[in-house]
PDB file of C-alpha atoms in Angstrom:
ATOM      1  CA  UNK A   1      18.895  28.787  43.096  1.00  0.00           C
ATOM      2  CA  UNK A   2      16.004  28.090  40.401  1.00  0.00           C
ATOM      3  CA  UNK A   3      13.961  24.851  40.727  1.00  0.00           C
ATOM      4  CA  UNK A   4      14.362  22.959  37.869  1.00  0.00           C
ATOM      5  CA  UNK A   5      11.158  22.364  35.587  1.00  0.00           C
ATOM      6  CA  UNK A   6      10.257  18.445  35.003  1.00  0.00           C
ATOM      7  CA  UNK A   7      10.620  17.375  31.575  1.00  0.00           C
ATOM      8  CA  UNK A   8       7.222  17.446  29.845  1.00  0.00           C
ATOM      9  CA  UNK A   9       6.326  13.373  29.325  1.00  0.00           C
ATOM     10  CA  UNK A  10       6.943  11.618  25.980  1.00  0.00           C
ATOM     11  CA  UNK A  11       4.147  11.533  24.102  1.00  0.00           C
ATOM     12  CA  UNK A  12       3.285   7.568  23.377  1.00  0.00           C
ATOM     13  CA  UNK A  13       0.202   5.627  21.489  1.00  0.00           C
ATOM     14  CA  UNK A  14      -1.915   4.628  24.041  1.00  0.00           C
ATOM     15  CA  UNK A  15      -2.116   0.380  24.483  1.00  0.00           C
ATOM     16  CA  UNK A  16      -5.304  -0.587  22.448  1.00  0.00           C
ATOM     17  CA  UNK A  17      -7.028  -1.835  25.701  1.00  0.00           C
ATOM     18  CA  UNK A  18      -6.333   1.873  26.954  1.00  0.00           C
ATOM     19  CA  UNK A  19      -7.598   3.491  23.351  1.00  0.00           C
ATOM     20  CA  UNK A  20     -10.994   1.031  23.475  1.00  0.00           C
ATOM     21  CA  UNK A  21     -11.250   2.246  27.440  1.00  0.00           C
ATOM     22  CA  UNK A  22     -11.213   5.939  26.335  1.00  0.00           C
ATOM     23  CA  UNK A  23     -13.835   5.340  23.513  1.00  0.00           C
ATOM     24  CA  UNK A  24     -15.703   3.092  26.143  1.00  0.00           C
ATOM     25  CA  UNK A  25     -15.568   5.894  28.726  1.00  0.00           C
ATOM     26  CA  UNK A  26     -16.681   8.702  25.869  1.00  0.00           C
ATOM     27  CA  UNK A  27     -19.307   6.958  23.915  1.00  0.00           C
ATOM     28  CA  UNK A  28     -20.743   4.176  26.181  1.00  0.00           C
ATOM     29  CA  UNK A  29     -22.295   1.935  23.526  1.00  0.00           C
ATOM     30  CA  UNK A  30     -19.366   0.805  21.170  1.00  0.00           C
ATOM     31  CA  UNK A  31     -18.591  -2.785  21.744  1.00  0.00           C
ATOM     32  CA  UNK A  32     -15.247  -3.355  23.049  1.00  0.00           C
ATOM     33  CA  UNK A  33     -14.510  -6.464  20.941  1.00  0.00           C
ATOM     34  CA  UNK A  34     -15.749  -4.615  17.725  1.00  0.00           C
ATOM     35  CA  UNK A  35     -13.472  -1.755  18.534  1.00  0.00           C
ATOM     36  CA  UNK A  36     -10.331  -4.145  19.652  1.00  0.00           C
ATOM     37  CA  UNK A  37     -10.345  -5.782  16.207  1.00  0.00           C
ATOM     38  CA  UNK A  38     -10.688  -2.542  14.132  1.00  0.00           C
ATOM     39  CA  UNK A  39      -8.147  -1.075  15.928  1.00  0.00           C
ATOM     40  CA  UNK A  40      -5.792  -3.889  15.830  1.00  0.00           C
ATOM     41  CA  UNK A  41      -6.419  -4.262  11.958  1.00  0.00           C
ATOM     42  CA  UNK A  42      -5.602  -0.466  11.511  1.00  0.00           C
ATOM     43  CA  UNK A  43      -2.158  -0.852  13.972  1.00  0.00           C
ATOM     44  CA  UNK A  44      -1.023  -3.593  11.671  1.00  0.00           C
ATOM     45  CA  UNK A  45      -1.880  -2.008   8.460  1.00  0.00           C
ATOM     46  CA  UNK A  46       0.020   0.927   9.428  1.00  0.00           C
ATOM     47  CA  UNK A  47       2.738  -0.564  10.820  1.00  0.00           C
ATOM     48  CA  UNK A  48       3.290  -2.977   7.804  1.00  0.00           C
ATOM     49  CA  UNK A  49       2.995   0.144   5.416  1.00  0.00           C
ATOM     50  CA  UNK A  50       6.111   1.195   7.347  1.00  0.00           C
ATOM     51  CA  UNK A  51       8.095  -1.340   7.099  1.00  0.00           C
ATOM     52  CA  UNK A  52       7.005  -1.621   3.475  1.00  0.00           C
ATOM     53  CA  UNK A  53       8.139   1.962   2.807  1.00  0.00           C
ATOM     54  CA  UNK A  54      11.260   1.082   4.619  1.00  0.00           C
ATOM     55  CA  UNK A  55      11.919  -1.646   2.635  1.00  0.00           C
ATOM     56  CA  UNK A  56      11.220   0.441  -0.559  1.00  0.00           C
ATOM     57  CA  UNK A  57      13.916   3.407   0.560  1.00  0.00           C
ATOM     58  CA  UNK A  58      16.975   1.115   0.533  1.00  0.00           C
ATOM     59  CA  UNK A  59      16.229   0.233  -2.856  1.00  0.00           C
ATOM     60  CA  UNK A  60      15.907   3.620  -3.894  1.00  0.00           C
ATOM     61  CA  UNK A  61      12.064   3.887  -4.605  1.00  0.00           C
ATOM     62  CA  UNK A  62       8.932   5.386  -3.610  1.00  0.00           C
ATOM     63  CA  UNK A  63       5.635   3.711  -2.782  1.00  0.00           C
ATOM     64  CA  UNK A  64       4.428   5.297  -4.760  1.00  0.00           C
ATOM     65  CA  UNK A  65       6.677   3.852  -7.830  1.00  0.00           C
ATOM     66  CA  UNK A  66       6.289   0.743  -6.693  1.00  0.00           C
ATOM     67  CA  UNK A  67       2.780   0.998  -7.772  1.00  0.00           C
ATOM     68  CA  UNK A  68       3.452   1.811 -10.972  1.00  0.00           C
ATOM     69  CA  UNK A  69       5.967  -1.084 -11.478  1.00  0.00           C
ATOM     70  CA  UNK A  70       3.332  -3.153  -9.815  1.00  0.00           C
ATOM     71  CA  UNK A  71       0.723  -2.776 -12.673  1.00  0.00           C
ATOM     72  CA  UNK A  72       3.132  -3.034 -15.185  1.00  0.00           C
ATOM     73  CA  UNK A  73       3.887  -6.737 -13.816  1.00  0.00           C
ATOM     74  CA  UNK A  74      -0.077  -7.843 -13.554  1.00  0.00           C
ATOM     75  CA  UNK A  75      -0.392  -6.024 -17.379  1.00  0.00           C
ATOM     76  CA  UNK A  76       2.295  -9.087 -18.070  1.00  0.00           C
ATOM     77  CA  UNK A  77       4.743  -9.431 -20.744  1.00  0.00           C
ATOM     78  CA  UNK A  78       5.990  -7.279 -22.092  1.00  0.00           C
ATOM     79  CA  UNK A  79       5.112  -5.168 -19.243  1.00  0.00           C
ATOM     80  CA  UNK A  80       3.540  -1.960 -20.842  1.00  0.00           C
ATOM     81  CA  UNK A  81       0.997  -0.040 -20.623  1.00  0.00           C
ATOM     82  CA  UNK A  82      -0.220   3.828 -22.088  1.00  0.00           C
ATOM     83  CA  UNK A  83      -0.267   6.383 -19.676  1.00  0.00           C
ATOM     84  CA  UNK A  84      -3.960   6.606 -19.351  1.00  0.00           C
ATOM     85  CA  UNK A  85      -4.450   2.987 -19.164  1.00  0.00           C
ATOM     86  CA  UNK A  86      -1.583   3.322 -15.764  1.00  0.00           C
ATOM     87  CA  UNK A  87      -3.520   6.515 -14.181  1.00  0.00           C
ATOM     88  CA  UNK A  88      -7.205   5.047 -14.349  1.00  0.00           C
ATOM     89  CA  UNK A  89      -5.203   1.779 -12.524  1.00  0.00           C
ATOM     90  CA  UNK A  90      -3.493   3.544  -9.791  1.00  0.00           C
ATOM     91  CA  UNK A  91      -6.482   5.880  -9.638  1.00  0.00           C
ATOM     92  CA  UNK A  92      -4.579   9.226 -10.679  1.00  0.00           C
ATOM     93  CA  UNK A  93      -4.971  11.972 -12.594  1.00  0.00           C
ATOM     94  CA  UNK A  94      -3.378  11.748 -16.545  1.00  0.00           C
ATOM     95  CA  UNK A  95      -1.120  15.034 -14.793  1.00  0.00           C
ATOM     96  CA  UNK A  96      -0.140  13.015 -11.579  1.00  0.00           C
ATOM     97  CA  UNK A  97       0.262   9.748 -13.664  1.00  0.00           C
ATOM     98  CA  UNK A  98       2.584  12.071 -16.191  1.00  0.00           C
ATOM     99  CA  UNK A  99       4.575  13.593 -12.933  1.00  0.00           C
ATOM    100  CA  UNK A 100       5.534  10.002 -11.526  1.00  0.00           C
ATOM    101  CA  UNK A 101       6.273   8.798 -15.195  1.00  0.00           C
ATOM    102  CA  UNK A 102       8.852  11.674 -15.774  1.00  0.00           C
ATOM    103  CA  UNK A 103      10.475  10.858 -12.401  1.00  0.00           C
ATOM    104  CA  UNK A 104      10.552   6.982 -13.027  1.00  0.00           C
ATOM    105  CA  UNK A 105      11.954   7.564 -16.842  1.00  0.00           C
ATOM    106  CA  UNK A 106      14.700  10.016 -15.286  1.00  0.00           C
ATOM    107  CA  UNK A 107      15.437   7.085 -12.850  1.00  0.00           C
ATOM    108  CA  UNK A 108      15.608   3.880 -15.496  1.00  0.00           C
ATOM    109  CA  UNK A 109      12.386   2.358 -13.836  1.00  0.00           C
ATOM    110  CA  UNK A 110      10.330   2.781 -17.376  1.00  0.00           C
ATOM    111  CA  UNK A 111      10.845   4.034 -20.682  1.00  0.00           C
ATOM    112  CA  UNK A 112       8.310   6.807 -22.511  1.00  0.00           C
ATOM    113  CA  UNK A 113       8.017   5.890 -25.778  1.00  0.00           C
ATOM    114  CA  UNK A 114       6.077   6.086 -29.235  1.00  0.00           C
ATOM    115  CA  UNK A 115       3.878   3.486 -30.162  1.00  0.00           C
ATOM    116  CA  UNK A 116       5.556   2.839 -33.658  1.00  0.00           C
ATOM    117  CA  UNK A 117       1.747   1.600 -35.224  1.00  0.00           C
ATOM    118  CA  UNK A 118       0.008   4.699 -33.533  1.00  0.00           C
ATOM    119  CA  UNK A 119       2.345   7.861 -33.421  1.00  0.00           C
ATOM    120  CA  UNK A 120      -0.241   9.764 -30.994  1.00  0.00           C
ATOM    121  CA  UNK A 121      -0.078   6.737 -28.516  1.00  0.00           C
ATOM    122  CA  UNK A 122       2.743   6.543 -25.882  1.00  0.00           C
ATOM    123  CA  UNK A 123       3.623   3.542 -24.168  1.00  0.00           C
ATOM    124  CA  UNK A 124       5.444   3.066 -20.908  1.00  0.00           C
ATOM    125  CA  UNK A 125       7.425  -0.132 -20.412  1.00  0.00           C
ATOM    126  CA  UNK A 126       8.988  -1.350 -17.708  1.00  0.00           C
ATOM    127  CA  UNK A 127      13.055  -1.380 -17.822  1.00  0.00           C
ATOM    128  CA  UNK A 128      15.252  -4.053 -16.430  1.00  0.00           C
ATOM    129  CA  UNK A 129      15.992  -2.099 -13.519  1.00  0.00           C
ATOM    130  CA  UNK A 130      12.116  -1.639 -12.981  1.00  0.00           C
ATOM    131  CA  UNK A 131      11.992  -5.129 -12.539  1.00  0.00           C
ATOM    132  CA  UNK A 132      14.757  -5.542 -10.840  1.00  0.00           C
ATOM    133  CA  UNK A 133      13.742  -3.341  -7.918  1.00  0.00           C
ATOM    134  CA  UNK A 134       9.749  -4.778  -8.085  1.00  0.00           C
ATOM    135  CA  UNK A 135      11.480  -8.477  -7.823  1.00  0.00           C
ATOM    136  CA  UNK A 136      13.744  -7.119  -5.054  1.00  0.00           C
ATOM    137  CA  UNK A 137      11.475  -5.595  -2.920  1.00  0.00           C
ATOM    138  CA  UNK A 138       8.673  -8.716  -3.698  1.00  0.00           C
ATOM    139  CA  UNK A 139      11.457 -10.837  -2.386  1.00  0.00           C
ATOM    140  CA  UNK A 140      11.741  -8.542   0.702  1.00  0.00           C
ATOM    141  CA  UNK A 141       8.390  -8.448   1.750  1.00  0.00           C
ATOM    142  CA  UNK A 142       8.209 -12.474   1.596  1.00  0.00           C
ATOM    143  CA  UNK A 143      10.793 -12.439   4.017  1.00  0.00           C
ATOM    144  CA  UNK A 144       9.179  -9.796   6.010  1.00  0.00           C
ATOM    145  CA  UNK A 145       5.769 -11.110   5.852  1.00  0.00           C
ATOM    146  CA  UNK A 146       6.649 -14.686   6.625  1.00  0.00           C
ATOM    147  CA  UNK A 147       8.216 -13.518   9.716  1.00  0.00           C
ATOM    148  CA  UNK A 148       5.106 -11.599  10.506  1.00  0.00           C
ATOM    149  CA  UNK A 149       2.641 -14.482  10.421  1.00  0.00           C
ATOM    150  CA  UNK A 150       5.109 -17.265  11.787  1.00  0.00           C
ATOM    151  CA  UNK A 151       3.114 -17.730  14.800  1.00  0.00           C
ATOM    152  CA  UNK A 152      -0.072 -18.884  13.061  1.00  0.00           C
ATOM    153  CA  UNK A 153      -0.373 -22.495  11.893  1.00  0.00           C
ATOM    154  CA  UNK A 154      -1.014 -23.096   8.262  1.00  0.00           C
ATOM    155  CA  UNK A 155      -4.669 -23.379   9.668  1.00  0.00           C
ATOM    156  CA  UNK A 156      -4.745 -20.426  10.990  1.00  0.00           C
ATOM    157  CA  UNK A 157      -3.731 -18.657   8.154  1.00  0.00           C
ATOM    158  CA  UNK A 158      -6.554 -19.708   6.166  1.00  0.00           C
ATOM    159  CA  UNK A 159      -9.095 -18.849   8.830  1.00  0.00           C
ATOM    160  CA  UNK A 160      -7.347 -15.499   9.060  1.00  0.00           C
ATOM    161  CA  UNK A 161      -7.132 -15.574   5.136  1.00  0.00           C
ATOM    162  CA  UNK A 162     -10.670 -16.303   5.149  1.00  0.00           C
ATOM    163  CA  UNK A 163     -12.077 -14.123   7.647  1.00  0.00           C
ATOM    164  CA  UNK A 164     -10.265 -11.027   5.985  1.00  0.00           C
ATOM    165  CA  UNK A 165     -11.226 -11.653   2.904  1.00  0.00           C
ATOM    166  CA  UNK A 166     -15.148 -11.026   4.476  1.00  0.00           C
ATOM    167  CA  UNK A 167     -14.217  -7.702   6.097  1.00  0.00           C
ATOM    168  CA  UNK A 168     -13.156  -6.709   2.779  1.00  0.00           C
ATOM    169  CA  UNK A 169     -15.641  -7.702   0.615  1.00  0.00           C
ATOM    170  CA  UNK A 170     -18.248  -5.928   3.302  1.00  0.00           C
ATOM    171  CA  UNK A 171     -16.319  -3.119   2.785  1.00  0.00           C
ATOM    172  CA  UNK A 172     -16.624  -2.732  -0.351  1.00  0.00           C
ATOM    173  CA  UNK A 173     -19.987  -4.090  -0.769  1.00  0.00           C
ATOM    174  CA  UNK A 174     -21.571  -1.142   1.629  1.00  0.00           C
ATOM    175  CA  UNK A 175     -18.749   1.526   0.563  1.00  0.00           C
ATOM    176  CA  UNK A 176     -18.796   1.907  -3.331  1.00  0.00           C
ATOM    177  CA  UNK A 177     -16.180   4.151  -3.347  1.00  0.00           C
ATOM    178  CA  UNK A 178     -13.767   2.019  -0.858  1.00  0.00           C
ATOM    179  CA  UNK A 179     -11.774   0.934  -3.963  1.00  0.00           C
ATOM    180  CA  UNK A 180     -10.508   4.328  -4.721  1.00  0.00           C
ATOM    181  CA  UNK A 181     -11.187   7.328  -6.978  1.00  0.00           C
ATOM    182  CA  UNK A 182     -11.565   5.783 -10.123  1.00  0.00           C
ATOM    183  CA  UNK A 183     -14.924   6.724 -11.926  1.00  0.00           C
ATOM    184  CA  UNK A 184     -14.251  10.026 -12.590  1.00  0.00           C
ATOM    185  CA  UNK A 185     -11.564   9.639 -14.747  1.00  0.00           C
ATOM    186  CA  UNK A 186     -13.189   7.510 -17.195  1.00  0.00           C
TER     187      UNK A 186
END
C-alpha cells in the first residue's frame, strides 16, 4: 500500500498586511502606510472592474462596448459621433475603433451610416438598444456602488471624494501619458 500524496495548497492572494510584510521584508525602506493605501486602491479598482464586467455580461455587452456607448452619451443628443472622432476618445486605433463598430452594428448597439451633407463622412449613432443597455447597466452600477460606499457618512464621502480626486490629479500631473495613448493618433 502507496502513501497517499497531500494535495498541493490552494493558491490564495496574500492579506494586504501579509503583501506590505513581504515588500517590507524585501526592500526595507518602503513605508508601510504608503504601500497599504496603494495596494488597497489597486484591490478595489480591480475588484470593482469585476463586478462591472459582471454586470456588463448579463446584459449582453463588453467593456469594452460600453465605452463606446459611453462617449456617445457625453457627445449628447443625438448621440453620434464619426469614427475617428470615437477612436481618438477611447484612445484606439481607426482599425480597432472600425473592429468594435462592426461588432456593435451587427449587435443593434449603433448604426454606420452616411453623413447625407458629406458622402465621405460616416457617422455612428447610438440605437435604442444602445441606450437601453448604457441606461441599464448605469442603473446597475448605482445600485452596486451605493452598496459599496454605504458605510461612509455623506462626510466621508466627500473627504474620500476629495482626497481621490488629489491622487489623481498627481497622477497625471507627474505621468503625462497616465491618461492613455492618445497623441499619436492625432
Amino acid at each position: 500500500m502507496t502513501a497517499e500524496k497531500p494535495a498541493p495548497a490552494t493558491a490564495r492572494e496574500l492579506g494586504i498586511a501579509e503583501q506590505v510584510a513581504v515588500y517590507q521584508r524585501e526592500f526595507p525602506t518602503v513605508d508601510p502606510q504608503v504601500e497599504t493605501i496603494v495596494q488597497t486602491l489597486s484591490r478595489v479598482a480591480r475588484r470593482m472592474g469585476v463586478a462591472y464586467d459582471r454586470q456588463l455580461t448579463v446584459l449582453g455587452i463588453t467593456s469594452a462596448e460600453w465605452e463606446v456607448l459611453k462617449a456617445l452619451v457625453v457627445a449628447g443628443s443625438p448621440y453620434r459621433l464619426g469614427p475617428g472622432e470615437l477612436a481618438k476618445r477611447l484612445g484606439l486605433t481607426p482599425a480597432a475603433m472600425t473592429h468594435r463598430i462592426d461588432r456593435m452594428v451587427a449587435e443593434d448597439l449603433v448604426t454606420r451610416e452616411r453623413d447625407e451633407t458629406n458622402r465621405v463622412r460616416v457617422i455612428i449613432e447610438l440605437t435604442d438598444n444602445g441606450r437601453d443597455k448604457w441606461l441599464e447597466s448605469m442603473r446597475m452600477a448605482a445600485v452596486f456602488e451605493e452598496e459599496l460606499l454605504q458605510d461612509l457618512s455623506g462626510d466621508e464621502r466627500a473627504v474620500l471624494s476629495n482626497q481621490l480626486a488629489r491622487m489623481l490629479r498627481r497622477i497625471e500631473e507627474s505621468q503625462p501619458d497616465a491618461l492613455g495613448r492618445t497623441a499619436d493618433l492625432d
